[in-house]
mmCIF file of C-alpha atoms in Angstrom:
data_model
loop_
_atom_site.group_PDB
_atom_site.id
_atom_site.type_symbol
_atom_site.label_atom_id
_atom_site.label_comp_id
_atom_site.label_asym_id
_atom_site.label_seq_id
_atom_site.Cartn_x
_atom_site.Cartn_y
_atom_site.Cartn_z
ATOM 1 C CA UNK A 18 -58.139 26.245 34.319
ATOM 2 C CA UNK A 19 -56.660 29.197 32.322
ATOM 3 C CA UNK A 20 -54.500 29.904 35.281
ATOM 4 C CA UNK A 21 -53.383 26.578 36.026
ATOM 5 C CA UNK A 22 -52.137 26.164 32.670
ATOM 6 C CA UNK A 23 -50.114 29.726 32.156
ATOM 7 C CA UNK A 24 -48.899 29.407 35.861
ATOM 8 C CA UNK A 25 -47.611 25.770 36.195
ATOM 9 C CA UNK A 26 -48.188 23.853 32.698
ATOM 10 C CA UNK A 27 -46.785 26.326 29.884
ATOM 11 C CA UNK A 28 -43.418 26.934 32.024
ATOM 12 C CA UNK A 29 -42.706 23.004 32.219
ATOM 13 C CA UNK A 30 -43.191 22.399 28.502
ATOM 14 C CA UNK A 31 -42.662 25.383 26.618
ATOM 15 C CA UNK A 32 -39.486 24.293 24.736
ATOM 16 C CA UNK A 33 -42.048 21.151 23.682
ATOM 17 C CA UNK A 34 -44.626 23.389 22.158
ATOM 18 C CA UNK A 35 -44.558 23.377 18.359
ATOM 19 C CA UNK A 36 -48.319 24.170 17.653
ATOM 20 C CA UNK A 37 -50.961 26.260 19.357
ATOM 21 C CA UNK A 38 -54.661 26.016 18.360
ATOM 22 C CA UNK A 39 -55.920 29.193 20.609
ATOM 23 C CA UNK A 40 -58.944 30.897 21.072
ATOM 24 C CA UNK A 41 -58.865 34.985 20.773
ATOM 25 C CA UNK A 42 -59.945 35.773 24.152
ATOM 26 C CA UNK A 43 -56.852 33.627 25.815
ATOM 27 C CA UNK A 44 -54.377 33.884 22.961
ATOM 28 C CA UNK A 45 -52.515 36.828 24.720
ATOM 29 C CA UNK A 46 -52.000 35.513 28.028
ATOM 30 C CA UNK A 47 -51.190 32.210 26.772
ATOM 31 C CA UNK A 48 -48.730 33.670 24.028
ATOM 32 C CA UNK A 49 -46.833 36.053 26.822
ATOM 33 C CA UNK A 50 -46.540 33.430 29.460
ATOM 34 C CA UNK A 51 -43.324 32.185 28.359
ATOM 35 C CA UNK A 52 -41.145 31.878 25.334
ATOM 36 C CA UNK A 53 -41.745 29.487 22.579
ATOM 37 C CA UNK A 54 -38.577 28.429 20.840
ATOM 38 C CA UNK A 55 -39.918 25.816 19.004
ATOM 39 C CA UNK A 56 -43.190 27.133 18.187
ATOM 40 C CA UNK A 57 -43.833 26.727 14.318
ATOM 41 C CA UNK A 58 -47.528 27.678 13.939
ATOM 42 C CA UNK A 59 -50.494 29.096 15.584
ATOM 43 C CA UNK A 60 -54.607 28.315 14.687
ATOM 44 C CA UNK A 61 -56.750 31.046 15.822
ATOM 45 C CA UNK A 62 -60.334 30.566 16.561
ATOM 46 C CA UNK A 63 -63.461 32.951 17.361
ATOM 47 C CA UNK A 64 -61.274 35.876 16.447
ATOM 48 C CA UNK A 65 -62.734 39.320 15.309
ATOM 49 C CA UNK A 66 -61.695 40.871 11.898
ATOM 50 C CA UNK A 67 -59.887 44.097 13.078
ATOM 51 C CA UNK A 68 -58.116 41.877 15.895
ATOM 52 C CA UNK A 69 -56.781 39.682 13.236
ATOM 53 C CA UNK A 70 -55.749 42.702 10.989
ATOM 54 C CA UNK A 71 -53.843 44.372 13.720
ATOM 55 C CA UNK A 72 -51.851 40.864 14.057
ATOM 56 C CA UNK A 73 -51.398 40.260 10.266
ATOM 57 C CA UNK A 74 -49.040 42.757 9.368
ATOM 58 C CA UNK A 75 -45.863 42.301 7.030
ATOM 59 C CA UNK A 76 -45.630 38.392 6.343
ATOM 60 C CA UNK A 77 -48.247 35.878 6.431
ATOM 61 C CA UNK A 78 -48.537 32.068 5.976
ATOM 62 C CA UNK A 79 -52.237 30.949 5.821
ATOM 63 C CA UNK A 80 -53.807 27.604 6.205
ATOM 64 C CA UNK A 81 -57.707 27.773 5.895
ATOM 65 C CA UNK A 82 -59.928 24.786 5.796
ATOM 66 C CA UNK A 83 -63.495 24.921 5.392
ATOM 67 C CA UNK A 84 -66.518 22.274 5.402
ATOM 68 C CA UNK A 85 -69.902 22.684 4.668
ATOM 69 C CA UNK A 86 -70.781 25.790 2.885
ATOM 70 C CA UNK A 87 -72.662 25.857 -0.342
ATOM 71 C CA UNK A 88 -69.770 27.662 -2.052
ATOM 72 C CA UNK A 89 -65.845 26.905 -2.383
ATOM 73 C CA UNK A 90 -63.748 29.624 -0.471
ATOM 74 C CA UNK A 91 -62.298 30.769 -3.596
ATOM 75 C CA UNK A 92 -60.100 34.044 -4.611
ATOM 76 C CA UNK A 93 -63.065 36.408 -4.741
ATOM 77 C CA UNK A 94 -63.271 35.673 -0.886
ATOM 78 C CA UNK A 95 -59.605 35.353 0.285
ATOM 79 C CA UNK A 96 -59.535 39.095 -1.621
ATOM 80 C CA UNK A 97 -62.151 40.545 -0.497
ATOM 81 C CA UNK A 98 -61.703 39.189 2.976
ATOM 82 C CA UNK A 99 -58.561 38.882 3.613
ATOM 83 C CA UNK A 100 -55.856 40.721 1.478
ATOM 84 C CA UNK A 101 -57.995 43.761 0.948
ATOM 85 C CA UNK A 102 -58.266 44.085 4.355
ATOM 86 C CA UNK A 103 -54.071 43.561 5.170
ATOM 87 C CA UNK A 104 -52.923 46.849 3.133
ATOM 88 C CA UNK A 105 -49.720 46.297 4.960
ATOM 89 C CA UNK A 106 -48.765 42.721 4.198
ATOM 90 C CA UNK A 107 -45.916 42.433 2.003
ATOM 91 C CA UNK A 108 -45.703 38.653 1.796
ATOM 92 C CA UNK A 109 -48.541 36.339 1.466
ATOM 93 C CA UNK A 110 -48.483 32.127 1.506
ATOM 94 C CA UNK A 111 -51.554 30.424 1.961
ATOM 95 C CA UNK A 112 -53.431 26.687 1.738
ATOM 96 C CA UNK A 113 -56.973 26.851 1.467
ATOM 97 C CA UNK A 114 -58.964 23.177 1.065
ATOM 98 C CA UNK A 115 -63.074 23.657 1.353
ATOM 99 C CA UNK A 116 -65.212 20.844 0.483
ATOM 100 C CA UNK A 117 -69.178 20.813 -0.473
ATOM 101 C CA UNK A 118 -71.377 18.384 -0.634
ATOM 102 C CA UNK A 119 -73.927 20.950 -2.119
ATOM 103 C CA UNK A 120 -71.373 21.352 -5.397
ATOM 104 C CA UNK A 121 -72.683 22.088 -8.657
ATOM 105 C CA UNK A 122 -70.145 21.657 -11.798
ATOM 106 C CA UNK A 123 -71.636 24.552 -13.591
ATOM 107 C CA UNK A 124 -70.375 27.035 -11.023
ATOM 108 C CA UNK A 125 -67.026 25.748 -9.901
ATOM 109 C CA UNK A 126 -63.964 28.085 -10.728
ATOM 110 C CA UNK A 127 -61.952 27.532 -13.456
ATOM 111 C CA UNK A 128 -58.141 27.754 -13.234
ATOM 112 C CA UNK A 129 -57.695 30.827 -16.055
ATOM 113 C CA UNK A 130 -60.533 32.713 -13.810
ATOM 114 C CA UNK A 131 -58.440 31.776 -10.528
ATOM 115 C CA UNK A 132 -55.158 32.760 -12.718
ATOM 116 C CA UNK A 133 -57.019 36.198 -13.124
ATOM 117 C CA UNK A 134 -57.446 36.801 -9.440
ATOM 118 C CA UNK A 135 -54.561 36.401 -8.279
ATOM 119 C CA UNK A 136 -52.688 38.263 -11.287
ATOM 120 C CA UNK A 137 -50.938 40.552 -8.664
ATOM 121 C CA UNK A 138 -48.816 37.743 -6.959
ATOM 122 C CA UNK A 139 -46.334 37.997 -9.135
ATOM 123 C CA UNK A 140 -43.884 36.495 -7.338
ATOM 124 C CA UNK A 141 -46.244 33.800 -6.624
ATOM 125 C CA UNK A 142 -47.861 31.041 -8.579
ATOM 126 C CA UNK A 143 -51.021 29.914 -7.997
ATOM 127 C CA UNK A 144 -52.179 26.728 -7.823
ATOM 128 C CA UNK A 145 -56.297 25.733 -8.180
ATOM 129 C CA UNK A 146 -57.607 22.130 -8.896
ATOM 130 C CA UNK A 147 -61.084 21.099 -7.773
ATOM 131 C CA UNK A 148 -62.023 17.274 -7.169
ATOM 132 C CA UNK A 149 -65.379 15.584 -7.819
ATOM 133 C CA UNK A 150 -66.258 12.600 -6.059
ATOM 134 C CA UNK A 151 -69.912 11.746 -6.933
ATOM 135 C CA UNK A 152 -69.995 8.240 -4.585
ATOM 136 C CA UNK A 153 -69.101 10.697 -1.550
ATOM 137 C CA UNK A 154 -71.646 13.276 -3.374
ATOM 138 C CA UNK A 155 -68.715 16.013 -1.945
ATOM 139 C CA UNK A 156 -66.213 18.191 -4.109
ATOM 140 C CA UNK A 157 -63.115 19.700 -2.516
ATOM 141 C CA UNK A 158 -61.425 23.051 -3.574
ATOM 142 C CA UNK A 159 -57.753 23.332 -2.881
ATOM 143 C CA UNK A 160 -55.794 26.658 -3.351
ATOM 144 C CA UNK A 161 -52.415 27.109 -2.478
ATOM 145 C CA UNK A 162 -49.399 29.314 -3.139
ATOM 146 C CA UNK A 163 -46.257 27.883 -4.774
ATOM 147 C CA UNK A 164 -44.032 27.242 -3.362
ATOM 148 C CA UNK A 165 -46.028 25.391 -1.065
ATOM 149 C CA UNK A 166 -44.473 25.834 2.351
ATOM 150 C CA UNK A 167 -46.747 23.807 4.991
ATOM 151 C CA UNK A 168 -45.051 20.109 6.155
ATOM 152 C CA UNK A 169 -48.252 18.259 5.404
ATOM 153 C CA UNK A 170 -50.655 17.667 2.488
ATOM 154 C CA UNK A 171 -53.909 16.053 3.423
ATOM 155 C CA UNK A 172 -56.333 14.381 0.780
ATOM 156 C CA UNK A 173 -54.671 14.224 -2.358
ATOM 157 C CA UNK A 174 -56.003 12.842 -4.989
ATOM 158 C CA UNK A 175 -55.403 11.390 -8.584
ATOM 159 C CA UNK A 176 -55.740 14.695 -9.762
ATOM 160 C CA UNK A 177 -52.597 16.022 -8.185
ATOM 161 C CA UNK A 178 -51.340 18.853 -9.957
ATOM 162 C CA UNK A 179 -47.760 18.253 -9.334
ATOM 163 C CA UNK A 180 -45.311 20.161 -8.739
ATOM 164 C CA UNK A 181 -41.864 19.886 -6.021
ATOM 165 C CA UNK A 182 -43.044 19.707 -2.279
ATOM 166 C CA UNK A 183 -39.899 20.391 -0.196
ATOM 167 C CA UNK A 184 -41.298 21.147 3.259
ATOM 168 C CA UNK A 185 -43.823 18.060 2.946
ATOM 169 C CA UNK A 186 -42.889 15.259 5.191
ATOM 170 C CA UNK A 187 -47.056 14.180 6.217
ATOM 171 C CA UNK A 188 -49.038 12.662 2.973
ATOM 172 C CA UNK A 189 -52.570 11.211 2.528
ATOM 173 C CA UNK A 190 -54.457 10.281 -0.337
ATOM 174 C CA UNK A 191 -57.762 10.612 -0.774
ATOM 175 C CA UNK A 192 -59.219 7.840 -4.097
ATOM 176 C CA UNK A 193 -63.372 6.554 -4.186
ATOM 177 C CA UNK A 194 -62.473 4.683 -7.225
ATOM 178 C CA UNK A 195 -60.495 2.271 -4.728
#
């Protein structure tokens, strides 16, 4: 199936091809089959840690979403396992929504700990909010550098933090009290 695509689809609708959501073990084939002049973005599953360092060198624009862990993916992770391990990276955007339905108030983050965390973006700001919604029994963590650069923003709620969204043109709001 591999071969069939990289032989006969890719080369008919390259100049189409705006997203890729690849898994590691193809992502090279597909990737050098053709050019991509369109291509925008690129999800990467099943991928090892040192592969992904060796590809995330000098600028980086991350989207991470997360479900179902007992914890928010918060800075103390995206630090410890991501930047610390990208000594090269000289530019660093990223989005990172997690939810929980296992949430506990008493240990979510608050914004002047986030603030700390990320105190050597300093051509960054940082924005952290954390919703609550006890009728879903679920909280959701987003994270995000400003300015935000990704074309959609998925789940907002009443909460919203504010802020100018240039490159937004996709929207969706997210309200139990409705």
């Amino acid at each position: 199936m591999l071969d069939r695509l990289c032989l006969h689809i890719l080369p008919e609708i390259h100049q189409k091809i705006q997203w890729f959501d690849l898994e590691s073990r193809s992502m090279k084939r597909i990737l050098l089959t053709t050019p991509y002049p369109n291509l925008y973005g690129i999800s990467l599953y099943n991928i090892q840690t040192e592969t992904a360092i060796g590809l995330f060198t000098g600028k980086l624009d991350l989207c991470l979403i997360v479900d179902g862990r007992k914890t928010f993916v918060d800075g103390n992770d995206l630090k410890i396992n991501i930047i610390n391990h990208m000594s090269k990276l000289y530019e660093f955007t990223f989005n990172i929504r997690s939810s929980s339905r296992f949430y506990n108030e008493v240990n979510l983050s608050s914004n002047e700990y986030m603030q700390e965390i990320f105190r050597n973006f300093k051509d960054k700001q940082i924005i952290h909010y954390v919703d609550c919604f006890p009728k879903e029994k679920e909280a959701r963590c987003l994270i995000y550098s400003y300015p935000y650069k990704l074309n959609n923003y998925y789940g907002v709620a009443n909460n919203f933090s504010g802020g100018i969204l240039q490159c937004v043109r996709k929207v969706s709001l997210f309200d139990e009290r409705v």
